[in-house]
Structure formats: C-alpha cells, structure tokens
Amino acid sequence: ILTILGNSAVLATAVKRSSLLKSPELLTANLAAADIGMAISMYPLAIASAWNHAWLGGDASCIYYALMGFLFGVCSMMTLCAMAVIRLLVTNSPKSNSNKITKNTVRVLIALIWLYSLLWAILPLVGWGYYGPEPFGISCTIAWSKFHSSYNGFSFILSMFLLCTVLPAVTIVACYLGIAWKVHKMYQEIQNIDRIPNAAKLEKKLTLMAVLISVGFLSSWTPYAAASFWSIFNSSDSLQPIVTLLPCLFAKSSTAYNPFIYYIFSKTFRQELKQLQCCCGWRVHFLSTDNSAEHPVSMMWSG
C-alpha cells in the first residue's frame, strides 16, 4: 500500500510538472515506475500464497513471479546506477555544460535500461539459467542452488552477479565518493562558512538525497543477497525458513522508501502532493520541515 500510494504520487507529480522537469529527473520517474510495477505484479500473489501457506498456481506462476522480480529489480539497480553517473557528470561539469544532458538522451538511456533488464529476465526462459521456488516455499526467484549442479546455472549466476549487482554497486559507490570528495574540496577552499554559495549548499543536499535513495535500495537488498550467496555454497535446508523469508520481505520494502525521501528533501514535492490531495478530496495533515530545500524539484539533478 505504501509503495503504490507513494510512487503513484511521485508519478502523478512528474506528469503534472512534465514541462518543467529537468531531463535527468525522468530517471526518478522511471525508478518510481519500476517500484510500483514490482508491487502490482508481484506482491498480491506473494500475499495470497502467504495466507495459503503454500505457493499458488504451480510452475507457471512461479516463473512469472521470478521473472517480474528479476526484471524490476535489475531495472531499479541500473536506474540508480544511471542516476549516480549523471550526478557525477553534472557535479563535475561547468555550469555552461549542465544542460547538455537532454531529455531525449535520458529517454534513450531509460529505454536501454529496460531492454537490458528484460534481456536478463528472459534469459532463463530461453535456456540460460533457471527460475525456482524460494526455500520458504511462498516465493520464487533465480535458482541459486543450480550454481554447483550445472555449468549452465554456474555461468548464468556468476555473469548476472557481476553485471547486474557488483558492477552497478561499485559504480554507484565510486560516483558518490567522487561527488563527496569534490564537495569536500569545495567547502575546504571556502574558509568562511557564511560565504558558501547557495548553489553549493543545494548541491550538498541533493547529493545527500541521492545517496540516501541508493543506500536505502542497497541496504534493503544486501540481506537477501547474503542469504542467496549462502544458498549457493550450502544446502537450502541449512537455513531455517524464517532466516530466508525475512531478507526477502526486507528486500521488497525497498520499493516504499523513496517517496518518503523525496517528501523530506523536496519542498516542491510536498506542495504538489498537498495540491494533489486537495484535488482528490483528501484531508491529510503532514509535518513540515524548515530545513528542506528552498529550490524546486526541477533543480534536483541540475546542481
């Protein structure tokens, strides 16, 4: 419910302000679309299976569930990676070059992200890799146990782990370390903190928001990755069902965090959300924060 409501609000705000959006902000909308797609396509089946105490639908629904999870998971990961790279490029580019990343460029990038994700998701369907049930029996994913039982499973899992997890994660960390170092050097050059320009303060705040989005995603999926990694080298029976279930649930919670981060850091998003609530006849009171960004969301990725 939090995922659908929160990310729907993000998408509605993006559509309402479509003419004012900066080109890299399209990646924010793409991340919200991936999160809401995961929630709609997967969570109802998982919840019904949990109430049933067993997986519903047999092999066909298991493959469908695993494919959707892999598709939207890789899409989210690659979107975060693209965000980090663009943030680094914008931060290190002169102001005169900050508009070189056009909307068409980002649209092409988003299309490539979806094609890349779809390619990896359908590979197990055409014979490279396998999908299978989770150890606790009410969810499906990549068949991690095939890592040792066949060269097919070994090559797929190793390639997927490197190209869809390790490489994007290292890129994200490297980009934000580079941004942090640049911001640190910039602050170091300015002796008087009162003379720090507003643009530099905004850059620091927007970078922090982007880092929190990435940290939220990576930290949510790390326990699941650890449990999956364990199942590669050990029997799934070596872990209690609850030990494999909790990381899976924690990973699913990653789709609900981002709207709250936007709400805390973006004054414009809060205002647009309140206007949207008024249009829908909602009466919900929100806590206000005085130290939120003064600048509109359109400045989110422009620095």
mmCIF file of C-alpha atoms in Angstrom:
data_model
loop_
_atom_site.group_PDB
_atom_site.id
_atom_site.type_symbol
_atom_site.label_atom_id
_atom_site.label_comp_id
_atom_site.label_asym_id
_atom_site.label_seq_id
_atom_site.Cartn_x
_atom_site.Cartn_y
_atom_site.Cartn_z
ATOM 1 C CA ILE A 1 0.000 0.000 0.000
ATOM 2 C CA LEU A 2 2.814 2.410 0.883
ATOM 3 C CA THR A 3 4.651 1.523 -2.326
ATOM 4 C CA ILE A 4 1.626 2.049 -4.575
ATOM 5 C CA LEU A 5 0.410 5.252 -2.915
ATOM 6 C CA GLY A 6 3.858 6.819 -2.537
ATOM 7 C CA ASN A 7 5.164 6.049 -6.009
ATOM 8 C CA SER A 8 1.826 6.902 -7.615
ATOM 9 C CA ALA A 9 2.156 10.325 -6.012
ATOM 10 C CA VAL A 10 5.664 10.652 -7.463
ATOM 11 C CA LEU A 11 4.437 9.710 -10.943
ATOM 12 C CA ALA A 12 1.400 11.997 -10.689
ATOM 13 C CA THR A 13 3.637 14.893 -9.668
ATOM 14 C CA ALA A 14 6.024 14.148 -12.533
ATOM 15 C CA VAL A 15 3.155 14.082 -15.051
ATOM 16 C CA LYS A 16 1.707 17.314 -13.676
ATOM 17 C CA ARG A 17 5.086 19.038 -13.913
ATOM 18 C CA SER A 18 6.234 17.280 -17.084
ATOM 19 C CA SER A 19 7.002 20.523 -18.917
ATOM 20 C CA LEU A 20 9.147 21.764 -16.020
ATOM 21 C CA LEU A 21 11.087 18.561 -15.351
ATOM 22 C CA LYS A 22 14.813 18.595 -15.986
ATOM 23 C CA SER A 23 15.956 15.762 -18.201
ATOM 24 C CA PRO A 24 17.713 13.643 -15.520
ATOM 25 C CA GLU A 25 14.565 13.784 -13.359
ATOM 26 C CA LEU A 26 12.996 11.346 -15.781
ATOM 27 C CA LEU A 27 15.139 8.716 -14.068
ATOM 28 C CA THR A 28 13.331 9.476 -10.810
ATOM 29 C CA ALA A 29 10.005 8.803 -12.512
ATOM 30 C CA ASN A 30 11.441 5.625 -14.036
ATOM 31 C CA LEU A 31 12.516 4.391 -10.604
ATOM 32 C CA ALA A 32 9.010 5.054 -9.265
ATOM 33 C CA ALA A 33 7.518 3.166 -12.228
ATOM 34 C CA ALA A 34 9.778 0.167 -11.545
ATOM 35 C CA ASP A 35 8.843 0.183 -7.846
ATOM 36 C CA ILE A 36 5.111 0.364 -8.485
ATOM 37 C CA GLY A 37 5.404 -2.271 -11.223
ATOM 38 C CA MET A 38 7.032 -4.662 -8.765
ATOM 39 C CA ALA A 39 4.335 -4.035 -6.170
ATOM 40 C CA ILE A 40 1.420 -4.555 -8.565
ATOM 41 C CA SER A 41 2.796 -7.577 -10.427
ATOM 42 C CA MET A 42 4.298 -9.499 -7.501
ATOM 43 C CA TYR A 43 3.023 -8.569 -4.054
ATOM 44 C CA PRO A 44 -0.631 -9.710 -4.390
ATOM 45 C CA LEU A 45 0.469 -13.213 -5.421
ATOM 46 C CA ALA A 46 3.029 -13.385 -2.622
ATOM 47 C CA ILE A 47 0.482 -12.216 -0.021
ATOM 48 C CA ALA A 48 -2.115 -14.746 -1.232
ATOM 49 C CA SER A 49 0.491 -17.513 -1.085
ATOM 50 C CA ALA A 50 1.447 -16.496 2.444
ATOM 51 C CA TRP A 51 -2.182 -16.750 3.572
ATOM 52 C CA ASN A 52 -2.417 -20.108 1.782
ATOM 53 C CA HIS A 53 0.791 -21.345 3.498
ATOM 54 C CA ALA A 54 1.929 -22.640 0.102
ATOM 55 C CA TRP A 55 2.697 -21.288 -3.353
ATOM 56 C CA LEU A 56 -0.344 -20.709 -5.567
ATOM 57 C CA GLY A 57 -0.555 -21.524 -9.258
ATOM 58 C CA GLY A 58 2.219 -24.014 -9.837
ATOM 59 C CA ASP A 59 5.248 -23.661 -12.100
ATOM 60 C CA ALA A 60 3.769 -21.085 -14.500
ATOM 61 C CA SER A 61 3.030 -18.540 -11.778
ATOM 62 C CA CYS A 62 6.399 -19.264 -10.158
ATOM 63 C CA ILE A 63 8.240 -18.418 -13.383
ATOM 64 C CA TYR A 64 6.073 -15.314 -13.856
ATOM 65 C CA TYR A 65 6.782 -14.116 -10.307
ATOM 66 C CA ALA A 66 10.535 -14.690 -10.581
ATOM 67 C CA LEU A 67 10.683 -13.003 -13.994
ATOM 68 C CA MET A 68 8.851 -9.897 -12.748
ATOM 69 C CA GLY A 69 11.079 -9.676 -9.703
ATOM 70 C CA PHE A 70 14.241 -10.000 -11.772
ATOM 71 C CA LEU A 71 13.000 -7.512 -14.399
ATOM 72 C CA PHE A 72 12.030 -4.747 -11.982
ATOM 73 C CA GLY A 73 14.934 -5.432 -9.637
ATOM 74 C CA VAL A 74 17.568 -5.069 -12.362
ATOM 75 C CA CYS A 75 15.737 -2.024 -13.749
ATOM 76 C CA SER A 76 15.828 -0.314 -10.340
ATOM 77 C CA MET A 77 19.501 -1.146 -9.859
ATOM 78 C CA MET A 78 20.512 0.158 -13.285
ATOM 79 C CA THR A 79 18.378 3.295 -12.832
ATOM 80 C CA LEU A 80 20.176 4.076 -9.576
ATOM 81 C CA CYS A 81 23.485 3.477 -11.347
ATOM 82 C CA ALA A 82 22.494 5.897 -14.132
ATOM 83 C CA MET A 83 21.425 8.471 -11.525
ATOM 84 C CA ALA A 84 24.806 8.257 -9.819
ATOM 85 C CA VAL A 85 26.729 8.649 -13.083
ATOM 86 C CA ILE A 86 24.628 11.646 -14.160
ATOM 87 C CA ARG A 87 25.009 13.260 -10.749
ATOM 88 C CA LEU A 88 28.783 12.870 -11.070
ATOM 89 C CA LEU A 89 28.796 14.328 -14.588
ATOM 90 C CA VAL A 90 26.626 17.283 -13.547
ATOM 91 C CA THR A 91 28.693 17.981 -10.434
ATOM 92 C CA ASN A 92 31.981 17.945 -12.332
ATOM 93 C CA SER A 93 30.708 19.885 -15.350
ATOM 94 C CA PRO A 94 30.866 23.670 -15.710
ATOM 95 C CA LYS A 95 27.557 25.450 -15.326
ATOM 96 C CA SER A 96 27.546 26.219 -19.045
ATOM 97 C CA ASN A 97 27.589 22.482 -19.821
ATOM 98 C CA SER A 98 24.957 21.438 -17.266
ATOM 99 C CA ASN A 99 22.172 21.355 -19.865
ATOM 100 C CA LYS A 100 23.951 19.034 -22.300
ATOM 101 C CA ILE A 101 22.071 16.023 -20.918
ATOM 102 C CA THR A 102 18.859 16.395 -22.921
ATOM 103 C CA LYS A 103 15.518 14.719 -22.333
ATOM 104 C CA ASN A 104 15.945 12.661 -25.483
ATOM 105 C CA THR A 105 19.291 11.385 -24.194
ATOM 106 C CA VAL A 106 17.718 10.311 -20.910
ATOM 107 C CA ARG A 107 14.739 8.736 -22.710
ATOM 108 C CA VAL A 108 17.146 6.646 -24.775
ATOM 109 C CA LEU A 109 19.012 5.725 -21.589
ATOM 110 C CA ILE A 110 15.770 4.641 -19.909
ATOM 111 C CA ALA A 111 14.841 2.538 -22.949
ATOM 112 C CA LEU A 112 18.256 0.851 -22.834
ATOM 113 C CA ILE A 113 17.829 0.170 -19.102
ATOM 114 C CA TRP A 114 14.502 -1.591 -19.720
ATOM 115 C CA LEU A 115 15.902 -3.567 -22.655
ATOM 116 C CA TYR A 116 18.922 -4.609 -20.578
ATOM 117 C CA SER A 117 16.673 -5.685 -17.705
ATOM 118 C CA LEU A 118 14.275 -7.530 -19.998
ATOM 119 C CA LEU A 119 17.158 -9.363 -21.656
ATOM 120 C CA TRP A 120 18.421 -10.714 -18.346
ATOM 121 C CA ALA A 121 14.890 -11.586 -17.215
ATOM 122 C CA ILE A 122 14.090 -13.709 -20.278
ATOM 123 C CA LEU A 123 17.451 -15.500 -20.461
ATOM 124 C CA PRO A 124 16.308 -18.275 -18.055
ATOM 125 C CA LEU A 125 13.259 -18.765 -20.294
ATOM 126 C CA VAL A 126 15.426 -19.472 -23.332
ATOM 127 C CA GLY A 127 17.776 -21.897 -21.631
ATOM 128 C CA TRP A 128 20.468 -19.929 -19.788
ATOM 129 C CA GLY A 129 19.830 -20.032 -16.062
ATOM 130 C CA TYR A 130 16.825 -21.237 -14.089
ATOM 131 C CA TYR A 131 13.931 -19.910 -12.043
ATOM 132 C CA GLY A 132 12.687 -21.775 -8.988
ATOM 133 C CA PRO A 133 10.943 -21.514 -5.597
ATOM 134 C CA GLU A 134 12.474 -19.859 -2.575
ATOM 135 C CA PRO A 135 13.438 -22.165 0.338
ATOM 136 C CA PHE A 136 10.465 -20.990 2.435
ATOM 137 C CA GLY A 137 8.056 -22.015 -0.358
ATOM 138 C CA ILE A 138 5.856 -18.932 -0.870
ATOM 139 C CA SER A 139 8.018 -17.007 -3.329
ATOM 140 C CA CYS A 140 10.122 -17.651 -6.440
ATOM 141 C CA THR A 141 13.410 -16.303 -7.737
ATOM 142 C CA ILE A 142 16.586 -17.346 -9.538
ATOM 143 C CA ALA A 143 17.532 -20.951 -8.754
ATOM 144 C CA TRP A 144 20.680 -20.176 -6.751
ATOM 145 C CA SER A 145 21.217 -23.843 -5.890
ATOM 146 C CA LYS A 146 21.964 -24.568 -9.573
ATOM 147 C CA PHE A 147 25.313 -22.784 -9.170
ATOM 148 C CA HIS A 148 27.095 -26.078 -8.447
ATOM 149 C CA SER A 149 24.806 -28.597 -10.096
ATOM 150 C CA SER A 150 25.276 -27.409 -13.688
ATOM 151 C CA TYR A 151 27.604 -25.266 -15.772
ATOM 152 C CA ASN A 152 24.526 -23.512 -17.176
ATOM 153 C CA GLY A 153 23.467 -22.334 -13.723
ATOM 154 C CA PHE A 154 27.036 -21.532 -12.712
ATOM 155 C CA SER A 155 27.749 -19.318 -15.728
ATOM 156 C CA PHE A 156 24.402 -17.517 -15.527
ATOM 157 C CA ILE A 157 24.543 -16.745 -11.813
ATOM 158 C CA LEU A 158 28.177 -15.623 -11.991
ATOM 159 C CA SER A 159 27.553 -13.359 -15.006
ATOM 160 C CA MET A 160 24.358 -11.941 -13.503
ATOM 161 C CA PHE A 161 26.037 -11.344 -10.156
ATOM 162 C CA LEU A 162 28.905 -9.428 -11.771
ATOM 163 C CA LEU A 163 26.977 -7.429 -14.397
ATOM 164 C CA CYS A 164 23.714 -6.755 -12.553
ATOM 165 C CA THR A 165 24.900 -6.426 -8.959
ATOM 166 C CA VAL A 166 28.629 -5.933 -8.385
ATOM 167 C CA LEU A 167 29.416 -3.598 -11.300
ATOM 168 C CA PRO A 168 26.406 -1.262 -10.747
ATOM 169 C CA ALA A 169 27.004 -1.204 -6.968
ATOM 170 C CA VAL A 170 30.700 -0.382 -7.388
ATOM 171 C CA THR A 171 29.800 2.328 -9.917
ATOM 172 C CA ILE A 172 27.270 3.877 -7.523
ATOM 173 C CA VAL A 173 29.726 3.905 -4.618
ATOM 174 C CA ALA A 174 32.568 5.276 -6.778
ATOM 175 C CA CYS A 175 30.396 8.063 -8.207
ATOM 176 C CA TYR A 176 29.153 9.263 -4.836
ATOM 177 C CA LEU A 177 32.633 9.065 -3.329
ATOM 178 C CA GLY A 178 33.814 11.253 -6.209
ATOM 179 C CA ILE A 179 30.991 13.730 -5.597
ATOM 180 C CA ALA A 180 31.667 13.753 -1.851
ATOM 181 C CA TRP A 181 35.354 14.443 -2.456
ATOM 182 C CA LYS A 182 34.565 17.330 -4.809
ATOM 183 C CA VAL A 183 32.077 18.847 -2.354
ATOM 184 C CA HIS A 184 34.613 18.417 0.471
ATOM 185 C CA LYS A 185 37.326 20.191 -1.521
ATOM 186 C CA MET A 186 34.939 22.973 -2.441
ATOM 187 C CA TYR A 187 33.993 23.550 1.200
ATOM 188 C CA GLN A 188 37.657 23.368 2.177
ATOM 189 C CA GLU A 189 38.511 26.180 -0.235
ATOM 190 C CA ILE A 190 35.879 28.420 1.349
ATOM 191 C CA GLN A 191 37.174 29.422 4.770
ATOM 192 C CA ASN A 192 34.095 31.291 5.938
ATOM 193 C CA ILE A 193 31.042 29.036 6.105
ATOM 194 C CA ASP A 194 28.744 32.060 5.807
ATOM 195 C CA ARG A 195 30.170 32.711 2.356
ATOM 196 C CA ILE A 196 29.306 29.277 0.960
ATOM 197 C CA PRO A 197 27.071 29.933 -2.069
ATOM 198 C CA ASN A 198 23.505 28.658 -2.038
ATOM 199 C CA ALA A 199 24.243 26.530 -5.101
ATOM 200 C CA ALA A 200 26.934 24.668 -3.179
ATOM 201 C CA LYS A 201 24.607 24.094 -0.229
ATOM 202 C CA LEU A 202 21.904 22.840 -2.580
ATOM 203 C CA GLU A 203 24.401 20.559 -4.305
ATOM 204 C CA LYS A 204 25.314 19.014 -0.962
ATOM 205 C CA LYS A 205 21.663 18.485 -0.013
ATOM 206 C CA LEU A 206 20.684 16.994 -3.358
ATOM 207 C CA THR A 207 23.693 14.688 -3.278
ATOM 208 C CA LEU A 208 22.680 13.540 0.208
ATOM 209 C CA MET A 209 19.186 12.773 -1.057
ATOM 210 C CA ALA A 210 20.563 10.744 -3.967
ATOM 211 C CA VAL A 211 22.906 8.875 -1.625
ATOM 212 C CA LEU A 212 20.023 8.026 0.737
ATOM 213 C CA ILE A 213 17.987 6.640 -2.157
ATOM 214 C CA SER A 214 20.865 4.397 -3.213
ATOM 215 C CA VAL A 215 21.742 3.382 0.351
ATOM 216 C CA GLY A 216 18.101 2.503 1.022
ATOM 217 C CA PHE A 217 17.982 0.225 -2.017
ATOM 218 C CA LEU A 218 21.356 -1.429 -1.460
ATOM 219 C CA SER A 219 20.858 -1.961 2.272
ATOM 220 C CA SER A 220 17.406 -3.484 1.662
ATOM 221 C CA TRP A 221 18.771 -5.978 -0.832
ATOM 222 C CA THR A 222 22.024 -6.806 0.967
ATOM 223 C CA PRO A 223 20.480 -9.335 3.435
ATOM 224 C CA TYR A 224 18.737 -11.062 0.532
ATOM 225 C CA ALA A 225 21.967 -11.142 -1.466
ATOM 226 C CA ALA A 226 23.770 -12.600 1.555
ATOM 227 C CA ALA A 227 21.122 -15.323 2.016
ATOM 228 C CA SER A 228 21.242 -16.112 -1.709
ATOM 229 C CA PHE A 229 25.025 -16.229 -1.638
ATOM 230 C CA TRP A 230 24.848 -18.653 1.286
ATOM 231 C CA SER A 231 22.456 -20.913 -0.615
ATOM 232 C CA ILE A 232 24.949 -21.074 -3.498
ATOM 233 C CA PHE A 233 27.553 -22.868 -1.382
ATOM 234 C CA ASN A 234 25.289 -24.610 1.123
ATOM 235 C CA SER A 235 22.081 -26.571 1.070
ATOM 236 C CA SER A 236 18.923 -24.520 1.439
ATOM 237 C CA ASP A 237 17.981 -26.824 4.322
ATOM 238 C CA SER A 238 20.904 -25.410 6.323
ATOM 239 C CA LEU A 239 18.895 -22.220 6.918
ATOM 240 C CA GLN A 240 15.612 -22.021 8.779
ATOM 241 C CA PRO A 241 12.672 -20.827 6.631
ATOM 242 C CA ILE A 242 12.349 -17.646 8.712
ATOM 243 C CA VAL A 243 16.008 -16.826 8.013
ATOM 244 C CA THR A 244 15.378 -16.903 4.269
ATOM 245 C CA LEU A 245 11.941 -15.246 4.491
ATOM 246 C CA LEU A 246 12.923 -12.090 6.381
ATOM 247 C CA PRO A 247 15.613 -10.941 3.885
ATOM 248 C CA CYS A 248 13.083 -11.440 1.087
ATOM 249 C CA LEU A 249 10.495 -9.276 2.856
ATOM 250 C CA PHE A 250 13.126 -6.657 3.681
ATOM 251 C CA ALA A 251 14.143 -6.512 0.011
ATOM 252 C CA LYS A 252 10.530 -5.926 -1.007
ATOM 253 C CA SER A 253 10.318 -2.986 1.392
ATOM 254 C CA SER A 254 12.861 -1.103 -0.756
ATOM 255 C CA THR A 255 10.061 -0.032 -3.097
ATOM 256 C CA ALA A 256 8.402 2.073 -0.371
ATOM 257 C CA TYR A 257 11.323 4.242 0.836
ATOM 258 C CA ASN A 258 11.920 6.692 -1.984
ATOM 259 C CA PRO A 259 8.700 8.764 -1.768
ATOM 260 C CA PHE A 260 9.441 9.463 1.904
ATOM 261 C CA ILE A 261 12.945 10.649 0.987
ATOM 262 C CA TYR A 262 11.516 12.946 -1.694
ATOM 263 C CA TYR A 263 8.957 14.251 0.807
ATOM 264 C CA ILE A 264 11.634 15.113 3.389
ATOM 265 C CA PHE A 265 14.059 16.804 0.994
ATOM 266 C CA SER A 266 11.783 18.464 -1.570
ATOM 267 C CA LYS A 267 9.580 21.367 -0.644
ATOM 268 C CA THR A 268 8.055 21.371 -4.127
ATOM 269 C CA PHE A 269 7.097 17.697 -3.878
ATOM 270 C CA ARG A 270 5.302 18.391 -0.587
ATOM 271 C CA GLN A 271 3.423 21.309 -2.115
ATOM 272 C CA GLU A 272 2.453 19.339 -5.217
ATOM 273 C CA LEU A 273 1.359 16.417 -3.049
ATOM 274 C CA LYS A 274 -0.887 18.652 -0.938
ATOM 275 C CA GLN A 275 -2.433 20.121 -4.094
ATOM 276 C CA LEU A 276 -2.987 16.609 -5.400
ATOM 277 C CA GLN A 277 -4.696 15.656 -2.149
ATOM 278 C CA CYS A 278 -6.968 18.680 -2.389
ATOM 279 C CA CYS A 279 -7.910 17.694 -5.941
ATOM 280 C CA CYS A 280 -8.722 14.164 -4.774
ATOM 281 C CA GLY A 281 -10.684 15.394 -1.763
ATOM 282 C CA TRP A 282 -8.168 14.104 0.779
ATOM 283 C CA ARG A 283 -7.597 15.837 4.086
ATOM 284 C CA VAL A 284 -4.270 14.651 5.478
ATOM 285 C CA HIS A 285 -2.010 16.845 7.594
ATOM 286 C CA PHE A 286 1.738 16.478 7.189
ATOM 287 C CA LEU A 287 4.592 17.502 9.380
ATOM 288 C CA SER A 288 6.598 20.351 7.892
ATOM 289 C CA THR A 289 10.371 20.692 7.960
ATOM 290 C CA ASP A 290 12.030 24.082 7.988
ATOM 291 C CA ASN A 291 15.365 22.864 6.669
ATOM 292 C CA SER A 292 14.069 21.432 3.396
ATOM 293 C CA ALA A 293 15.395 22.613 0.044
ATOM 294 C CA GLU A 294 14.140 26.035 -0.982
ATOM 295 C CA HIS A 295 14.584 25.222 -4.638
ATOM 296 C CA PRO A 296 12.024 23.335 -6.776
ATOM 297 C CA VAL A 297 12.365 19.709 -7.700
ATOM 298 C CA SER A 298 13.381 20.841 -11.183
ATOM 299 C CA MET A 299 16.766 21.630 -9.672
ATOM 300 C CA MET A 300 17.065 18.116 -8.250
ATOM 301 C CA TRP A 301 19.637 16.801 -10.709
ATOM 302 C CA SER A 302 20.862 20.047 -12.264
ATOM 303 C CA GLY A 303 23.065 21.067 -9.323
#
